[in-house]
Coordinates of C-alpha atoms in Angstrom, one line a residue:
X86 CA -130.9 96.5 19.8
X87 CA -129.0 93.3 19.0
X88 CA -131.0 90.6 17.6
X89 CA -130.5 87.3 19.5
X90 CA -130.2 84.6 17.2
X91 CA -133.1 81.6 17.8
X92 CA -133.2 77.8 16.5
X93 CA -135.9 79.5 14.1
X94 CA -133.4 81.7 12.1
X95 CA -131.4 80.1 9.2
X96 CA -128.6 77.6 9.9
X97 CA -125.3 78.8 7.7
X98 CA -124.9 75.8 5.2
X99 CA -123.6 75.2 2.3
X100 CA -127.4 75.1 0.7
X101 CA -128.0 78.3 2.1
X102 CA -125.5 80.0 0.4
X103 CA -126.1 78.0 -3.0
X104 CA -123.0 76.2 -3.0
X105 CA -124.4 72.7 -3.7
X106 CA -125.1 71.5 -7.3
X107 CA -129.1 70.6 -7.5
X108 CA -130.0 67.9 -10.3
X109 CA -133.4 67.4 -11.6
X110 CA -133.7 63.8 -12.8
X111 CA -137.7 64.4 -13.6
X112 CA -138.8 62.9 -16.8
X113 CA -135.4 60.6 -17.1
X114 CA -137.5 57.5 -18.3
X115 CA -136.9 54.0 -17.3
X116 CA -134.0 52.1 -17.2
X117 CA -134.7 50.3 -19.9
X118 CA -135.6 52.7 -21.8
X119 CA -133.9 56.0 -20.3
X120 CA -134.9 59.3 -22.2
X121 CA -131.5 60.5 -24.2
X122 CA -131.7 64.0 -24.2
X123 CA -132.5 63.8 -19.8
X124 CA -129.2 61.7 -19.5
X125 CA -127.1 63.5 -21.6
X126 CA -128.4 66.8 -20.0
X127 CA -127.7 65.1 -16.4
X128 CA -124.1 63.5 -17.4
X129 CA -123.0 67.4 -18.4
X130 CA -124.4 68.4 -14.9
X131 CA -122.7 65.7 -13.1
X132 CA -119.7 66.3 -14.9
X133 CA -119.5 69.9 -13.8
X134 CA -120.8 69.2 -10.0
X135 CA -118.8 66.4 -9.3
X136 CA -115.3 67.9 -11.1
X137 CA -116.2 71.3 -9.6
X138 CA -117.5 70.4 -5.9
X139 CA -117.5 66.9 -5.4
X140 CA -121.2 66.2 -4.9
X141 CA -124.7 67.1 -6.5
X142 CA -128.3 66.8 -4.6
X143 CA -130.7 64.5 -7.1
X144 CA -134.2 65.8 -7.0
X145 CA -137.0 64.2 -8.3
X146 CA -135.1 60.7 -8.4
X147 CA -138.5 58.3 -7.7
X148 CA -137.6 57.4 -4.2
X149 CA -140.6 58.1 -2.1
X150 CA -139.6 59.2 1.6
X151 CA -142.3 56.6 2.8
X152 CA -140.4 53.9 1.3
X153 CA -136.8 55.4 3.2
X154 CA -139.0 56.2 6.8
X155 CA -140.2 52.4 6.6
X156 CA -136.5 51.1 6.6
X157 CA -135.8 53.5 9.3
X158 CA -138.3 52.0 11.3
X159 CA -137.4 48.3 10.4
X160 CA -133.9 49.2 11.4
X161 CA -135.2 50.8 14.6
X162 CA -137.0 47.3 15.2
X163 CA -133.8 45.4 14.5
X164 CA -131.8 47.4 17.3
X165 CA -134.6 46.5 19.8
X166 CA -134.1 42.8 19.2
X167 CA -132.4 40.8 22.3
X168 CA -128.6 40.7 21.7
X169 CA -128.5 37.0 21.1
X170 CA -131.1 37.4 17.9
X171 CA -128.8 40.5 16.4
X172 CA -125.3 38.2 16.9
X173 CA -126.7 35.8 13.7
X174 CA -126.7 38.6 12.0
X175 CA -123.4 40.5 12.6
X176 CA -120.6 41.5 10.4
X177 CA -117.6 39.2 10.1
X178 CA -114.1 40.3 9.1
X179 CA -114.8 38.0 5.7
X180 CA -117.8 39.4 4.7
X181 CA -119.3 43.3 4.5
X182 CA -122.5 42.1 4.9
X183 CA -124.4 42.0 8.3
X184 CA -124.9 44.2 11.4
X185 CA -122.1 46.6 12.8
X186 CA -122.6 47.4 16.5
X187 CA -121.8 50.8 18.0
X188 CA -117.8 51.3 18.4
X189 CA -116.6 48.7 16.2
X190 CA -115.7 51.2 13.3
X191 CA -113.1 53.4 13.1
X192 CA -112.9 55.6 10.0
X193 CA -110.0 58.5 10.9
X194 CA -108.3 56.0 13.1
X195 CA -108.9 57.5 16.2
X196 CA -112.4 57.5 17.7
X197 CA -114.8 54.8 17.6
X198 CA -117.8 55.7 16.3
X199 CA -121.3 55.3 17.9
X200 CA -123.9 54.1 15.6
X201 CA -125.5 50.9 14.2
X202 CA -125.7 49.8 10.7
X203 CA -126.7 47.2 8.9
X204 CA -124.8 46.6 5.3
X205 CA -126.9 44.8 2.4
X206 CA -124.6 43.4 0.2
X207 CA -126.9 40.6 -1.0
X208 CA -130.9 40.6 -1.1
X209 CA -131.2 36.7 -0.3
X210 CA -133.4 36.2 2.6
X211 CA -131.4 33.8 4.6
X212 CA -129.1 36.7 5.2
X213 CA -131.9 39.3 6.2
X214 CA -133.6 39.3 9.4
X215 CA -136.7 38.7 8.2
X216 CA -137.9 35.6 10.6
X217 CA -137.6 37.7 13.8
X218 CA -139.0 41.1 11.5
X219 CA -141.6 40.0 9.5
X220 CA -141.6 42.2 6.3
X221 CA -137.8 43.4 6.4
X222 CA -136.4 41.3 3.8
X223 CA -139.5 42.4 1.3
X224 CA -139.5 46.2 2.0
X225 CA -135.7 46.4 1.9
X226 CA -135.2 44.3 -1.1
X227 CA -137.7 47.0 -2.8
X228 CA -135.9 49.5 -1.9
X229 CA -132.3 48.2 -2.5
X230 CA -133.9 47.6 -6.0
X231 CA -134.8 51.5 -6.3
X232 CA -131.3 52.8 -5.3
X233 CA -130.0 50.3 -7.8
X234 CA -131.7 51.5 -10.6
X235 CA -130.9 54.9 -9.8
X236 CA -127.2 54.4 -9.6
X237 CA -127.4 52.7 -13.2
X238 CA -129.0 55.8 -14.4
X239 CA -126.2 57.9 -12.8
X240 CA -123.8 55.3 -14.2
X241 CA -125.1 56.0 -17.7
X242 CA -124.9 59.7 -17.4
X243 CA -121.2 60.0 -16.4
X244 CA -120.3 57.4 -19.1
X245 CA -121.6 60.1 -21.7
X246 CA -120.0 63.0 -19.6
X247 CA -116.7 61.3 -20.7
X248 CA -117.8 60.7 -24.5
X249 CA -117.5 56.7 -24.2
X250 CA -120.3 54.4 -24.8
X251 CA -123.4 54.5 -22.2
X252 CA -122.9 50.9 -21.3
X253 CA -119.1 51.3 -20.0
X254 CA -119.6 51.9 -16.3
X255 CA -123.0 49.3 -16.6
X256 CA -120.7 46.5 -17.6
X257 CA -118.2 46.7 -14.7
X258 CA -120.9 47.1 -12.0
X259 CA -123.6 44.4 -13.4
X260 CA -123.3 42.4 -10.3
X261 CA -124.4 45.0 -7.7
X262 CA -126.0 43.4 -4.9
X263 CA -125.4 40.0 -5.7
X264 CA -123.0 39.4 -2.7
X265 CA -120.0 40.8 -1.5
X266 CA -118.2 37.6 -3.0
X267 CA -119.0 39.3 -6.8
X268 CA -119.2 43.3 -5.7
X269 CA -118.9 45.0 -2.7
X270 CA -121.8 47.2 -3.7
X271 CA -123.6 47.9 0.1
X272 CA -126.9 49.1 0.9
X273 CA -126.6 50.9 4.8
X274 CA -128.7 51.4 6.8
X275 CA -127.8 53.9 9.8
X276 CA -128.9 55.3 13.0
X277 CA -127.5 57.4 15.1
X278 CA -128.8 57.6 18.8
X279 CA -129.5 60.9 20.7
X280 CA -126.5 62.1 22.9
X281 CA -126.7 63.2 26.5
X282 CA -124.2 65.1 28.1
X283 CA -122.2 65.5 31.6
X284 CA -123.1 62.6 33.5
X285 CA -122.0 62.2 37.1
X286 CA -118.6 61.7 36.0
X287 CA -118.5 64.5 33.7
X288 CA -118.0 62.4 30.6
X289 CA -120.2 62.1 27.5
X290 CA -122.5 59.0 27.2
X291 CA -125.3 58.1 24.6
X292 CA -128.4 56.6 24.9
X293 CA -130.4 54.7 22.1
X294 CA -134.0 56.8 21.6
X295 CA -136.9 56.8 19.6
X296 CA -136.7 59.3 16.5
X297 CA -139.5 60.7 15.7
X298 CA -138.7 61.8 11.8
X299 CA -138.1 64.9 11.6
X300 CA -138.5 65.4 7.6
X301 CA -139.1 69.4 6.9
X302 CA -142.0 69.7 5.0
X303 CA -142.3 73.2 3.0
X304 CA -145.6 75.7 3.3
X305 CA -144.1 77.6 0.2
X306 CA -142.5 76.6 -3.3
X307 CA -138.9 77.4 -1.5
X308 CA -137.1 75.0 0.5
X309 CA -136.7 76.0 4.4
X310 CA -133.1 74.8 5.2
X311 CA -133.7 75.6 9.0
X312 CA -133.3 72.8 11.4
X313 CA -136.6 72.2 12.3
X314 CA -137.4 71.5 16.4
X315 CA -139.9 68.7 17.2
X316 CA -141.0 68.7 20.8
X317 CA -142.2 65.3 19.8
X318 CA -138.6 64.2 19.7
X319 CA -137.6 62.0 22.7
X320 CA -135.2 59.1 24.2
X321 CA -135.7 57.0 27.2
X322 CA -133.8 57.2 30.3
X323 CA -132.1 54.1 31.8
X324 CA -134.1 52.4 34.6
X325 CA -131.3 51.6 36.5
X326 CA -131.7 48.0 36.6
X327 CA -128.2 46.5 36.3
X328 CA -129.2 43.7 33.7
X329 CA -130.8 46.2 31.2
X330 CA -128.1 48.5 31.7
X331 CA -125.5 45.8 30.9
X332 CA -127.6 44.7 27.7
X333 CA -127.9 48.5 26.4
X334 CA -123.8 48.8 26.8
X335 CA -123.5 45.9 24.4
X336 CA -125.5 47.8 21.8
X337 CA -126.1 51.0 22.4
X338 CA -123.8 52.9 25.1
X339 CA -120.3 53.8 24.8
X340 CA -118.2 56.2 27.2
X341 CA -115.3 57.2 25.8
X342 CA -112.2 58.7 27.4
X343 CA -112.2 62.1 28.1
X344 CA -115.7 62.4 27.1
X345 CA -114.7 62.2 23.3
X346 CA -117.6 61.3 20.4
X347 CA -117.8 61.1 17.1
X348 CA -120.5 59.8 15.1
X349 CA -118.6 59.3 11.9
X350 CA -114.9 60.3 11.8
X351 CA -113.6 62.3 8.7
X352 CA -113.2 60.0 5.7
X353 CA -113.8 59.2 2.2
X354 CA -115.8 56.4 0.5
X355 CA -114.0 53.8 -1.0
X356 CA -116.1 52.9 -4.6
X357 CA -117.2 54.7 -7.5
X358 CA -120.0 56.9 -5.9
X359 CA -122.5 57.0 -3.3
X360 CA -126.1 58.1 -2.9
X361 CA -127.0 59.3 0.6
X362 CA -130.2 59.7 2.0
X363 CA -130.8 61.3 5.4
X364 CA -134.2 62.1 7.6
X365 CA -133.0 66.1 8.5
X366 CA -129.5 67.8 9.0
X367 CA -128.0 66.5 11.8
X368 CA -124.4 66.9 11.5
X369 CA -123.3 66.2 8.3
X370 CA -120.2 68.1 6.8
X371 CA -118.3 68.2 4.1
X372 CA -114.9 69.9 2.4
X373 CA -115.9 70.6 -1.0
X374 CA -113.3 70.4 -3.7
X375 CA -110.6 72.9 -3.6
X376 CA -111.1 74.0 0.0
X377 CA -109.6 72.4 3.2
X378 CA -112.5 74.2 5.3
X379 CA -115.2 71.7 7.1
X380 CA -118.9 72.9 6.2
X381 CA -122.2 72.0 7.1
X382 CA -124.2 70.7 3.9
X383 CA -127.9 71.3 5.1
X384 CA -130.3 69.5 4.1
X385 CA -132.6 69.8 1.3
X386 CA -136.3 67.7 2.0
X387 CA -136.4 64.6 -0.4
X388 CA -133.2 64.9 -2.1
X389 CA -130.6 62.4 -2.6
X390 CA -126.9 63.4 -2.0
X391 CA -124.2 61.5 -4.5
X392 CA -121.0 62.2 -3.7
X393 CA -117.5 60.8 -5.4
X394 CA -115.5 57.8 -4.2
X395 CA -111.3 56.6 -4.4
X396 CA -112.2 54.3 -7.1
X397 CA -113.8 57.3 -9.5
X398 CA -111.3 59.2 -8.8
X399 CA -108.2 56.8 -9.8
X400 CA -110.5 56.3 -12.8
X401 CA -110.7 59.9 -13.8
X402 CA -107.1 60.8 -12.6
X403 CA -108.2 63.0 -10.1
X404 CA -110.3 65.1 -11.9
X405 CA -113.2 63.7 -10.0
X406 CA -111.9 63.8 -6.6
X407 CA -113.4 61.6 -3.7
X408 CA -115.3 63.9 -1.3
X409 CA -114.3 64.0 2.6
X410 CA -117.2 63.9 4.8
X411 CA -118.1 63.3 8.5
X412 CA -121.0 63.3 10.9
X413 CA -120.4 65.5 13.8
X414 CA -122.8 65.7 17.0
X415 CA -124.6 68.9 16.1
X416 CA -124.0 71.8 18.7
X417 CA -127.7 72.5 19.2
X418 CA -129.2 70.4 22.0
X419 CA -132.5 69.7 20.2
X420 CA -130.7 68.0 17.3
X421 CA -128.3 66.1 20.0
X422 CA -131.0 64.8 21.9
X423 CA -132.4 63.0 19.0
X424 CA -131.8 60.4 17.2
X425 CA -130.5 60.4 13.5
X426 CA -131.2 58.1 10.2
X427 CA -129.7 57.4 7.1
X428 CA -129.5 55.5 3.9
X429 CA -126.2 54.9 2.3
X430 CA -126.0 53.2 -0.9
X431 CA -122.4 52.5 -1.9
X432 CA -122.0 52.1 -5.6
X433 CA -119.0 49.9 -6.3
X434 CA -117.3 48.1 -9.3
X435 CA -117.7 44.0 -9.9
X436 CA -114.7 42.9 -7.8
X437 CA -112.6 41.8 -10.8
X438 CA -112.8 44.6 -12.5
X439 CA -109.4 46.1 -13.3
X440 CA -109.3 50.1 -12.1
X441 CA -106.6 51.9 -14.2
X442 CA -106.1 55.5 -14.9
X443 CA -105.9 55.1 -18.3
X444 CA -109.1 53.3 -19.0
X445 CA -111.0 56.8 -19.6
X446 CA -110.1 59.1 -22.3
X447 CA -108.1 62.5 -21.2
X448 CA -110.3 65.8 -22.2
X449 CA -109.3 67.2 -25.1
X450 CA -107.2 70.2 -23.3
X451 CA -105.4 67.9 -21.8
X452 CA -104.5 65.6 -24.1
X453 CA -103.3 68.6 -26.0
X454 CA -100.7 69.6 -23.1
X455 CA -99.7 65.8 -22.7
X456 CA -99.5 64.5 -26.4
X457 CA -95.6 64.8 -26.2
X458 CA -95.2 62.7 -23.0
X459 CA -97.3 60.3 -24.3
X460 CA -94.6 57.3 -25.1
X461 CA -93.0 58.2 -21.4
X462 CA -96.3 58.0 -19.9
X463 CA -97.4 54.7 -21.6
X464 CA -93.8 53.1 -20.1
X465 CA -94.8 54.4 -16.9
X466 CA -98.4 52.9 -16.8
X467 CA -96.6 49.5 -18.1
X468 CA -94.5 49.0 -14.6
X469 CA -97.2 50.6 -12.5
X470 CA -99.5 47.5 -10.8
X471 CA -102.9 47.6 -11.7
X472 CA -105.3 46.6 -8.9
X473 CA -109.1 45.4 -9.1
X474 CA -111.6 46.7 -7.1
X475 CA -111.6 44.1 -4.5
X476 CA -108.1 44.5 -3.9
X477 CA -108.4 48.2 -3.5
X478 CA -111.8 47.6 -0.8
X479 CA -110.3 44.9 1.0
X480 CA -107.0 47.5 1.9
X481 CA -109.7 50.0 2.9
X482 CA -112.0 47.8 5.1
X483 CA -108.7 46.3 7.2
X484 CA -107.7 50.2 7.7
X485 CA -111.2 50.7 9.2
X486 CA -111.9 47.3 11.4
X487 CA -108.0 46.7 11.7
X488 CA -108.8 46.6 15.5
X489 CA -111.7 44.1 15.5
X490 CA -111.3 41.4 13.0
X491 CA -108.5 40.2 10.6
X492 CA -109.1 39.4 7.1

């Protein structure tokens, strides 16, 4: 008798196939006094992971789950604010800081993306919704500093992996979260509303709902990668009131032609690298380095994903490739009909940092094969225009928001 697949069976993900490198950051010391042996070991592991796969999962990183969940609660509270209040914090075409409502971003250049986002580029309290949401600024500032410290550790480990001074990248990322006029580093709070299918017009729609956090808990020493069904997860039905419906359409509801919907289109990140925390396995897919197949990542409770950005690709002369990824709407109904939360820390160099593929030394084996072409390469480099970090990211922002903003 054939066995019917159920939700209790393990999902087919990169994690279940042991294709995601996992790096342990335990006993790494402090930012001011890191344990050199741990930094060296992490640097070697990052080099292998990022050059071969383009990503890794970090465990024992020191950022507590409760801090993440509290941040998502704050984002949910922000989304519930009246439209006229949220308008005070909307991202403009000139700055990256601020709230981005559903449908404004289009990473794949085709389909508007259905999510709420709050970009945090500065920890200045006046730029955060502290007055309507007491406690928001303090908690998010603390969490942002945690991510910043983790990013600085990764920057040191990356430098050591290239056999250059450990401060090389730190010196070029010295203004993280000082404001996007100095550095485009961004802590991004993300909420993807539940998806309800097949309305009376035969089109998909999505309705804002509340997500009871679906952190998976391990009852053994081995992590369980199966998606967890939580019957408490629910969503709010529209109550039929026309004014209420109009309000929700401005912030949380979109209907797209032919039922096309997407949470986050296929793209690569723009900066040095990204740190990503997510509440559950809810549709994140990646293309590993050297492959053209989209594959589900899977969810490891408490882990933070690190993946390469385009600037690191330039710096490493394509040795570390920016990882293509997307967030699709899950096929499982119990995952589609509940919200998804994540937090991304996009690590960027200071705006005036020149990004040249000749900043980092080539590996010894590559140097041996290219030494005869040094003069030719140097001449070519002299002719090439070198852009700074600000110019590179502004070009990518224009592509993402071209239908909505001018800058």
